[in-house]
Coordinates of C-alpha atoms in Angstrom, one line a residue:
X30 CA -81.3 -57.6 42.8
X31 CA -80.5 -60.1 40.0
X32 CA -78.1 -58.9 37.3
X33 CA -79.5 -58.7 33.7
X34 CA -77.7 -60.8 31.2
X35 CA -75.6 -59.2 28.5
X36 CA -76.8 -59.1 25.0
X37 CA -73.4 -60.4 23.8
X38 CA -72.9 -64.1 22.9
X39 CA -69.8 -66.0 21.9
X40 CA -71.0 -65.7 18.2
X41 CA -70.8 -61.9 18.5
X42 CA -67.0 -62.3 18.8
X43 CA -66.8 -63.0 15.1
X44 CA -69.2 -60.2 14.0
X45 CA -67.4 -57.5 12.2
X46 CA -68.0 -53.9 13.5
X47 CA -67.6 -50.8 11.4
X48 CA -66.3 -47.4 12.5
X49 CA -69.8 -46.1 11.6
X50 CA -71.3 -48.2 14.3
X51 CA -68.8 -47.1 16.9
X52 CA -68.7 -43.4 16.1
X53 CA -72.1 -41.7 15.6
X54 CA -73.1 -38.1 15.6
X55 CA -76.1 -37.3 17.9
X56 CA -77.2 -35.2 20.8
X57 CA -76.6 -35.3 24.6
X58 CA -76.7 -36.1 27.3
X59 CA -76.5 -39.9 27.0
X60 CA -76.0 -42.5 24.3
X61 CA -77.7 -45.3 26.1
X62 CA -80.4 -43.2 27.9
X63 CA -81.1 -40.5 25.2
X64 CA -79.8 -41.6 21.8
X65 CA -80.8 -45.3 22.1
X66 CA -84.3 -44.7 23.4
X67 CA -84.9 -42.1 20.7
X68 CA -83.9 -44.6 18.1
X69 CA -86.1 -47.3 19.7
X70 CA -89.1 -44.9 19.8
X71 CA -88.5 -44.0 16.1
X72 CA -88.4 -47.7 15.1
X73 CA -91.5 -48.4 17.1
X74 CA -93.4 -45.6 15.6
X75 CA -92.7 -46.9 12.1
X76 CA -93.6 -50.5 13.1
X77 CA -96.8 -49.4 14.8
X78 CA -98.0 -47.3 11.8
X79 CA -97.4 -50.3 9.6
X80 CA -99.2 -52.7 11.9
X81 CA -102.4 -50.7 12.8
X82 CA -104.0 -47.3 13.0
X83 CA -102.8 -46.1 16.4
X84 CA -104.7 -43.5 18.4
X85 CA -102.5 -43.5 21.5
X86 CA -99.1 -44.7 22.6
X87 CA -97.7 -45.3 26.0
X88 CA -94.0 -46.0 27.0
X89 CA -92.6 -47.9 30.0
X90 CA -89.0 -47.3 31.0
X91 CA -87.3 -50.1 33.1
X92 CA -84.2 -50.5 35.2
X93 CA -81.5 -47.9 34.7
X94 CA -83.6 -46.1 32.0
X95 CA -86.1 -45.5 34.7
X96 CA -83.9 -44.8 37.7
X97 CA -81.8 -42.1 35.9
X98 CA -84.2 -41.5 33.0
X99 CA -85.3 -38.0 34.0
X100 CA -81.8 -36.8 34.6
X101 CA -80.7 -38.3 31.3
X102 CA -83.8 -36.8 29.4
X103 CA -85.0 -40.3 28.5
X104 CA -88.6 -39.2 28.6
X105 CA -87.9 -36.3 26.2
X106 CA -85.9 -38.7 24.0
X107 CA -88.8 -41.1 23.5
X108 CA -91.2 -38.2 22.7
X109 CA -88.8 -37.0 20.0
X110 CA -88.4 -40.5 18.6
X111 CA -92.1 -41.1 18.5
X112 CA -92.6 -37.8 16.7
X113 CA -90.2 -39.0 13.9
X114 CA -86.9 -37.4 15.0
X115 CA -83.5 -39.2 15.1
X116 CA -80.5 -38.1 17.1
X117 CA -78.2 -37.4 14.2
X118 CA -80.8 -35.3 12.3
X119 CA -82.8 -33.4 14.9
X120 CA -81.6 -29.8 15.5
X121 CA -80.7 -29.5 19.2
X122 CA -81.8 -25.9 19.3
X123 CA -85.3 -26.9 18.0
X124 CA -85.8 -29.6 20.7
X125 CA -87.3 -27.3 23.4
X126 CA -90.0 -26.0 21.0
X127 CA -90.8 -29.5 19.7
X128 CA -91.3 -30.7 23.3
X129 CA -93.3 -27.6 24.2
X130 CA -95.7 -28.2 21.4
X131 CA -96.3 -31.7 22.6
X132 CA -96.9 -30.6 26.1
X133 CA -99.2 -27.7 25.1
X134 CA -101.2 -29.6 22.5
X135 CA -101.5 -33.0 24.2
X136 CA -100.8 -34.5 20.8
X137 CA -97.9 -35.6 18.6
X138 CA -97.5 -36.7 15.1
X139 CA -96.5 -40.4 15.3
X140 CA -93.6 -41.0 13.0
X141 CA -93.9 -37.3 12.1
X142 CA -97.1 -38.1 10.1
X143 CA -100.1 -39.3 12.1
X144 CA -101.5 -37.2 14.9
X145 CA -102.3 -39.1 18.1
X146 CA -103.2 -38.2 21.6
X147 CA -100.2 -38.1 23.9
X148 CA -99.1 -36.6 27.2
X149 CA -96.0 -37.0 29.4
X150 CA -98.2 -39.1 31.7
X151 CA -98.0 -41.8 29.0
X152 CA -94.3 -42.2 29.8
X153 CA -94.1 -44.5 32.8
X154 CA -91.1 -45.2 35.1
X155 CA -90.7 -48.7 36.5
X156 CA -87.7 -49.6 38.7
X157 CA -88.0 -53.2 37.8
X158 CA -85.2 -54.8 35.7
X159 CA -86.2 -56.8 32.7
X160 CA -84.3 -59.9 31.7
X161 CA -82.0 -59.2 28.8
X162 CA -80.4 -55.8 29.8
X163 CA -80.6 -53.1 32.5
X164 CA -81.7 -50.6 29.9
X165 CA -85.1 -51.6 28.7
X166 CA -88.1 -49.7 27.2
X167 CA -91.5 -51.0 26.2
X168 CA -93.9 -49.3 23.8
X169 CA -97.6 -50.0 23.4
X170 CA -99.7 -48.5 20.7
X171 CA -103.5 -48.7 21.1
X172 CA -105.5 -48.9 17.8
X173 CA -108.8 -47.3 17.0
X174 CA -110.4 -50.7 17.6
X175 CA -108.8 -51.1 21.0
X176 CA -106.2 -53.6 19.8
X177 CA -102.7 -53.2 21.3
X178 CA -99.3 -53.5 19.5
X179 CA -96.3 -53.9 21.8
X180 CA -92.6 -54.0 21.4
X181 CA -89.7 -54.0 23.9
X182 CA -86.2 -52.7 23.1
X183 CA -82.9 -52.8 24.9
X184 CA -80.4 -49.9 24.7
X185 CA -77.2 -51.8 25.0
X186 CA -74.7 -49.0 24.9
X187 CA -73.3 -46.4 22.5
X188 CA -76.7 -45.7 21.2
X189 CA -77.2 -49.2 19.8
X190 CA -80.7 -50.7 20.2
X191 CA -81.8 -54.3 20.1
X192 CA -85.4 -55.4 19.8
X193 CA -86.4 -58.1 22.2
X194 CA -86.2 -61.5 20.5
X195 CA -84.8 -60.0 17.3
X196 CA -81.1 -59.8 18.1
X197 CA -78.7 -57.2 16.8
X198 CA -79.9 -56.3 13.4
X199 CA -76.6 -55.3 11.8
X200 CA -75.4 -57.1 8.7
X201 CA -72.1 -58.9 9.2
X202 CA -69.5 -58.2 6.5
X203 CA -66.7 -60.4 5.2
X204 CA -63.8 -58.1 6.1
X205 CA -60.3 -58.6 4.8
X206 CA -58.7 -59.0 8.2
X207 CA -61.2 -60.2 10.9
X208 CA -60.1 -60.1 14.5
X209 CA -61.8 -60.7 17.8
X210 CA -59.0 -60.2 20.3
X211 CA -55.9 -58.1 20.9
X212 CA -53.7 -61.1 20.3
X213 CA -55.3 -61.7 16.9
X214 CA -54.9 -58.0 16.1
X215 CA -51.1 -58.2 16.8
X216 CA -50.8 -61.4 14.8
X217 CA -52.5 -59.8 11.8
X218 CA -50.0 -56.9 12.1
X219 CA -47.1 -59.3 12.0
X220 CA -48.5 -61.3 9.1
X221 CA -49.5 -58.4 6.9
X222 CA -47.0 -55.7 7.9
X223 CA -50.0 -53.3 8.5
X224 CA -50.5 -51.1 11.5
X225 CA -53.6 -51.5 13.6
X226 CA -55.2 -48.4 12.0
X227 CA -54.4 -49.7 8.5
X228 CA -56.1 -53.0 9.3
X229 CA -59.2 -51.2 10.3
X230 CA -59.2 -49.1 7.2
X231 CA -58.7 -52.1 5.0
X232 CA -61.6 -53.8 6.7
X233 CA -63.9 -50.8 6.2
X234 CA -63.7 -51.5 2.4
X235 CA -66.1 -54.3 3.0
X236 CA -68.8 -51.7 3.6
X237 CA -67.8 -48.7 1.4
X238 CA -64.9 -47.2 -0.6
X239 CA -61.8 -46.0 1.1
X240 CA -62.7 -42.4 0.1
X241 CA -66.1 -42.7 1.7
X242 CA -64.5 -44.0 4.9
X243 CA -62.1 -41.0 4.9
X244 CA -65.1 -38.7 4.4
X245 CA -66.9 -40.3 7.3
X246 CA -63.9 -40.0 9.6
X247 CA -63.4 -36.4 8.5
X248 CA -67.0 -35.7 9.4
X249 CA -66.5 -37.3 12.9
X250 CA -63.4 -35.2 13.4
X251 CA -65.3 -32.1 12.3
X252 CA -68.2 -32.8 14.7
X253 CA -65.7 -33.4 17.6
X254 CA -63.9 -30.2 17.0
X255 CA -67.1 -28.3 16.6
X256 CA -68.3 -29.5 20.0
X257 CA -65.1 -28.2 21.5
X258 CA -65.6 -24.8 19.8
X259 CA -69.2 -24.5 21.0
X260 CA -68.3 -25.6 24.5
X261 CA -65.5 -23.0 24.7
X262 CA -67.8 -20.2 23.5
X263 CA -70.8 -20.9 25.8
X264 CA -71.4 -20.2 29.4
X265 CA -74.3 -20.2 31.8
X266 CA -76.0 -22.9 34.0
X267 CA -76.5 -26.4 32.8
X268 CA -80.1 -27.7 32.9
X269 CA -81.4 -30.3 35.4
X270 CA -81.4 -28.5 38.7
X271 CA -77.9 -29.0 40.1
X272 CA -77.0 -25.5 39.1
X273 CA -73.7 -26.6 37.6
X274 CA -72.0 -23.6 36.0
X275 CA -70.3 -24.1 32.7
X276 CA -66.6 -23.5 33.1
X277 CA -65.0 -24.1 29.7
X278 CA -65.5 -20.6 28.3
X279 CA -63.9 -18.9 31.3
X280 CA -61.0 -21.4 31.3
X281 CA -60.5 -20.9 27.6
X282 CA -60.2 -17.2 28.1
X283 CA -57.6 -17.7 30.9
X284 CA -55.5 -20.1 28.9
X285 CA -55.7 -18.0 25.7
X286 CA -54.3 -15.0 27.6
X287 CA -51.2 -16.8 28.7
X288 CA -48.0 -16.2 26.8
X289 CA -46.4 -19.7 27.2
X290 CA -49.1 -21.9 25.7
X291 CA -46.9 -25.0 25.4
X292 CA -45.6 -25.0 29.0
X293 CA -46.1 -28.6 30.4
X294 CA -48.7 -27.5 33.0
X295 CA -50.6 -25.5 30.3
X296 CA -50.7 -28.4 27.9
X297 CA -52.4 -30.5 30.6
X298 CA -54.9 -27.7 31.2
X299 CA -55.7 -27.4 27.5
X300 CA -56.4 -31.1 27.3
X301 CA -58.7 -30.8 30.3
X302 CA -60.4 -27.7 28.8
X303 CA -61.2 -29.5 25.5
X304 CA -62.8 -32.5 27.3
X305 CA -64.6 -30.1 29.7
X306 CA -66.0 -28.2 26.7
X307 CA -67.4 -31.3 25.0
X308 CA -69.0 -32.7 28.0
X309 CA -70.6 -29.5 29.0
X310 CA -72.1 -29.4 25.5
X311 CA -73.3 -33.0 26.0
X312 CA -74.9 -32.2 29.4
X313 CA -76.7 -29.3 27.8
X314 CA -78.2 -31.6 25.1
X315 CA -75.9 -30.3 22.4
X316 CA -74.4 -32.0 19.3
X317 CA -71.6 -34.4 20.2
X318 CA -70.0 -37.6 18.8
X319 CA -70.8 -40.9 20.6
X320 CA -67.2 -42.0 21.2
X321 CA -67.9 -44.7 22.2
X322 CA -70.6 -43.2 24.4
X323 CA -72.0 -39.7 25.1
X324 CA -71.0 -39.9 28.8
X325 CA -67.4 -40.3 27.6
X326 CA -67.7 -38.1 24.5
X327 CA -65.0 -35.7 25.6
X328 CA -62.0 -38.0 25.9
X329 CA -61.2 -38.8 22.3
X330 CA -61.9 -35.3 21.0
X331 CA -59.6 -33.8 23.6
X332 CA -56.8 -36.2 22.7
X333 CA -57.4 -35.6 19.0
X334 CA -57.2 -31.8 19.6
X335 CA -54.0 -32.3 21.6
X336 CA -52.5 -34.2 18.6
X337 CA -53.5 -31.5 16.1
X338 CA -52.4 -28.6 18.4
X339 CA -49.2 -29.8 20.0
X340 CA -47.7 -32.6 18.0
X341 CA -45.4 -31.4 15.3
X342 CA -46.2 -32.7 11.8
X343 CA -49.8 -33.5 12.6
X344 CA -51.8 -34.1 9.4
X345 CA -55.4 -34.9 8.4
X346 CA -54.2 -38.4 7.6
X347 CA -52.9 -38.7 11.1
X348 CA -56.2 -37.6 12.6
X349 CA -57.9 -40.3 10.6
X350 CA -55.4 -42.9 11.7
X351 CA -55.9 -41.8 15.3
X352 CA -59.6 -42.4 15.0
X353 CA -59.2 -45.7 13.1
X354 CA -56.8 -47.1 15.7
X355 CA -59.0 -46.0 18.5
X356 CA -61.9 -47.7 16.8
X357 CA -60.0 -51.0 16.7
X358 CA -59.7 -51.0 20.5
X359 CA -63.3 -50.0 20.9
X360 CA -64.3 -53.0 18.7
X361 CA -62.6 -55.3 21.2
X362 CA -64.5 -53.9 24.2
X363 CA -67.8 -54.2 22.4
X364 CA -67.0 -57.7 21.3
X365 CA -65.5 -59.0 24.6
X366 CA -67.3 -57.0 27.3
X367 CA -69.6 -54.0 27.0
X368 CA -69.5 -50.2 26.7
X369 CA -72.8 -49.8 28.7
X370 CA -72.4 -48.1 32.1
X371 CA -75.6 -49.9 33.2
X372 CA -73.6 -53.2 32.8
X373 CA -70.0 -52.1 33.5
X374 CA -70.1 -48.9 35.4
X375 CA -68.1 -46.0 34.2
X376 CA -65.1 -48.2 33.5
X377 CA -67.1 -49.2 30.4
X378 CA -67.5 -45.6 29.3
X379 CA -64.7 -43.2 30.3
X380 CA -62.4 -46.2 30.9
X381 CA -62.9 -47.6 27.4
X382 CA -62.7 -44.1 25.9
X383 CA -59.3 -43.6 27.7
X384 CA -58.0 -46.9 26.4
X385 CA -59.1 -46.1 22.8
X386 CA -57.7 -42.6 22.9
X387 CA -54.4 -43.8 24.3
X388 CA -54.0 -46.3 21.5
X389 CA -54.9 -43.7 18.8
X390 CA -52.4 -41.2 20.1
X391 CA -49.6 -43.8 20.5
X392 CA -50.2 -44.8 16.8
X393 CA -49.8 -41.2 15.5
X394 CA -46.8 -40.6 17.7
X395 CA -45.1 -43.5 15.8
X396 CA -45.7 -46.4 18.1
X397 CA -45.5 -50.0 17.0
X398 CA -48.5 -52.2 17.2
X399 CA -47.2 -53.7 20.4
X400 CA -46.7 -50.2 21.9
X401 CA -50.2 -49.2 20.7
X402 CA -51.7 -52.3 22.4
X403 CA -49.7 -51.5 25.5
X404 CA -51.1 -48.0 25.6
X405 CA -54.6 -49.3 25.3
X406 CA -54.0 -51.7 28.2
X407 CA -52.5 -49.0 30.4
X408 CA -55.5 -46.7 29.7
X409 CA -57.9 -49.3 31.0
X410 CA -55.9 -50.9 33.7
X411 CA -56.0 -47.7 35.7
X412 CA -59.7 -47.2 35.2
X413 CA -60.7 -50.7 36.5
X414 CA -63.6 -50.5 39.0
X415 CA -64.7 -47.0 38.0
X416 CA -68.3 -46.7 39.1
X417 CA -71.2 -44.8 37.4
X418 CA -72.9 -42.8 40.2
X419 CA -74.2 -39.6 38.6
X420 CA -75.6 -37.1 41.2
X421 CA -79.3 -36.5 40.5
X422 CA -79.2 -38.9 37.6
X423 CA -77.6 -36.1 35.5
X424 CA -74.6 -36.6 33.2
X425 CA -72.8 -33.7 35.0
X426 CA -71.2 -34.6 38.3
X427 CA -68.8 -36.4 38.3
X428 CA -69.2 -37.2 34.6
X429 CA -67.9 -33.9 33.1
X430 CA -64.7 -33.7 35.1
X431 CA -64.2 -37.5 34.8
X432 CA -63.7 -36.9 31.0
X433 CA -60.9 -34.5 31.7
X434 CA -59.2 -37.1 33.9
X435 CA -59.7 -39.7 31.2
X436 CA -58.2 -37.5 28.5
X437 CA -55.1 -36.6 30.5
X438 CA -54.6 -40.2 31.5
X439 CA -54.9 -41.3 27.9
X440 CA -52.0 -38.9 26.9
X441 CA -50.0 -40.2 29.8
X442 CA -50.6 -43.8 28.9
X443 CA -49.6 -43.2 25.3
X444 CA -46.2 -41.6 26.2
X445 CA -45.6 -44.2 28.9
X446 CA -46.1 -47.0 26.4
X447 CA -43.8 -45.3 23.8
X448 CA -41.0 -45.3 26.4
X449 CA -41.1 -49.1 26.4
X450 CA -40.5 -51.7 23.7
X451 CA -44.1 -53.0 23.7
X452 CA -43.6 -55.9 26.1
X453 CA -45.6 -55.8 29.3
X454 CA -47.0 -58.1 31.9
X455 CA -50.8 -57.6 31.4
X456 CA -52.0 -58.1 27.8
X457 CA -55.0 -56.0 26.5
X458 CA -57.2 -59.1 26.3
X459 CA -56.6 -59.8 30.0
X460 CA -57.5 -56.2 31.1
X461 CA -60.7 -56.3 28.9
X462 CA -61.7 -59.6 30.6
X463 CA -60.9 -58.1 34.0
X464 CA -63.1 -55.2 33.2
X465 CA -65.9 -57.5 32.2
X466 CA -65.6 -59.6 35.4
X467 CA -65.4 -56.4 37.5
X468 CA -68.6 -55.1 35.9
X469 CA -70.4 -58.4 36.5
X470 CA -69.4 -58.4 40.1
X471 CA -70.1 -54.7 40.7
X472 CA -73.3 -54.0 42.6
X473 CA -76.1 -52.6 40.5
X474 CA -76.2 -49.5 42.7
X475 CA -72.9 -48.4 41.1
X476 CA -74.0 -49.0 37.5
X477 CA -75.9 -45.9 36.3
X478 CA -78.8 -46.2 38.8
X479 CA -77.8 -43.2 41.1
X480 CA -78.5 -45.5 44.0
X481 CA -74.9 -45.5 45.3
X482 CA -71.7 -43.6 45.6
X483 CA -71.6 -39.9 45.1
X484 CA -75.3 -40.0 44.1
X485 CA -76.4 -40.8 47.6
X486 CA -73.6 -39.1 49.6
X487 CA -73.9 -35.7 48.0
X488 CA -77.1 -33.7 48.4
X489 CA -78.5 -32.8 45.0
X490 CA -79.9 -29.3 45.4

């Protein structure tokens, strides 16, 4: 099967990316398969209402959105989006009732305003891959006069949506310290005397005030920690049919009852618990932070919680710096490769999150820019080739446990880098390019299609 071309172009290397694009608050289970399609459906509903008087809408899912769409709740996501809901605003607890009403009534309010006929049979699954990206969705609105209004969108990773033919509709900003590679980032640090996180925070002033950026990062931190708390307090069976039991609540009880909370083995278990909690929330459709994706949403929160719980002298400013530094690394992966598992496999999700988290932790532990870059490189180097092969198309097995591995590996990478002087054989830019090449050469069966790996060697029952 031919590979779909990436949406990235050489000109994208110079586009400035904000932390508000990289970190977004939404719902699970997937940024590319749930959050992105919901945003696309919402955008289409608004466009269709402006263009005509729709009486019916149909939706066609293509490629990876089709192959794993049911397991990722993509069909439900497009219904929510068409009905006027967005992932950062919809109440996760209200979603079942919203969907039930559509099923029962055979109608929805397009854009939350105009009633139209609609049933789940209007959501079609096609295993064909469209040129442009493996994650494609096409909407068609039928007007009262029989006219049709059609738009196609690509969900390119991290919840970002591109309309076919329109390109990425995000305004570029003239930032103070632009960079498009790890090498440029290190050069900027040498020229300005700023840390990597400080460079990011200075650049954010092109979009908003410093205080507003701090408030945004505090909100991201709060949402991350809230997802940990909810995950640690909730048990039961995850939806989807695999009968996966939530484990975070039980593990939390076990660890809390221990007397020596800071024993080395216990620390590792706490990190695993926090990642587990977030990704169980994600799998249940709960509120999480896309960081940089939902499938990898537990890695950075777990490392952030480790910093705040176990690192002496942790401060709110330190938490912001951890997130800002992690964002710098995420920008590089978005510019130079992809964070879409449908393009890169899971190395583009958990691998990137591990690299980001390692850099962020190294920064707040006092690392130099060279050590931070080294930590990011280590975090990815040992995730190269990681496939995306979810059993049953669900973001559960191996996705949930994979986040625990990514979080523990990120902490290890940070400390390993701090034991060196920042010099190393493989630069971050080289490992990002290697990830991109590996993703390009990876068979499509291993890129979020559930047609290879564990997905076909383990019976989903």
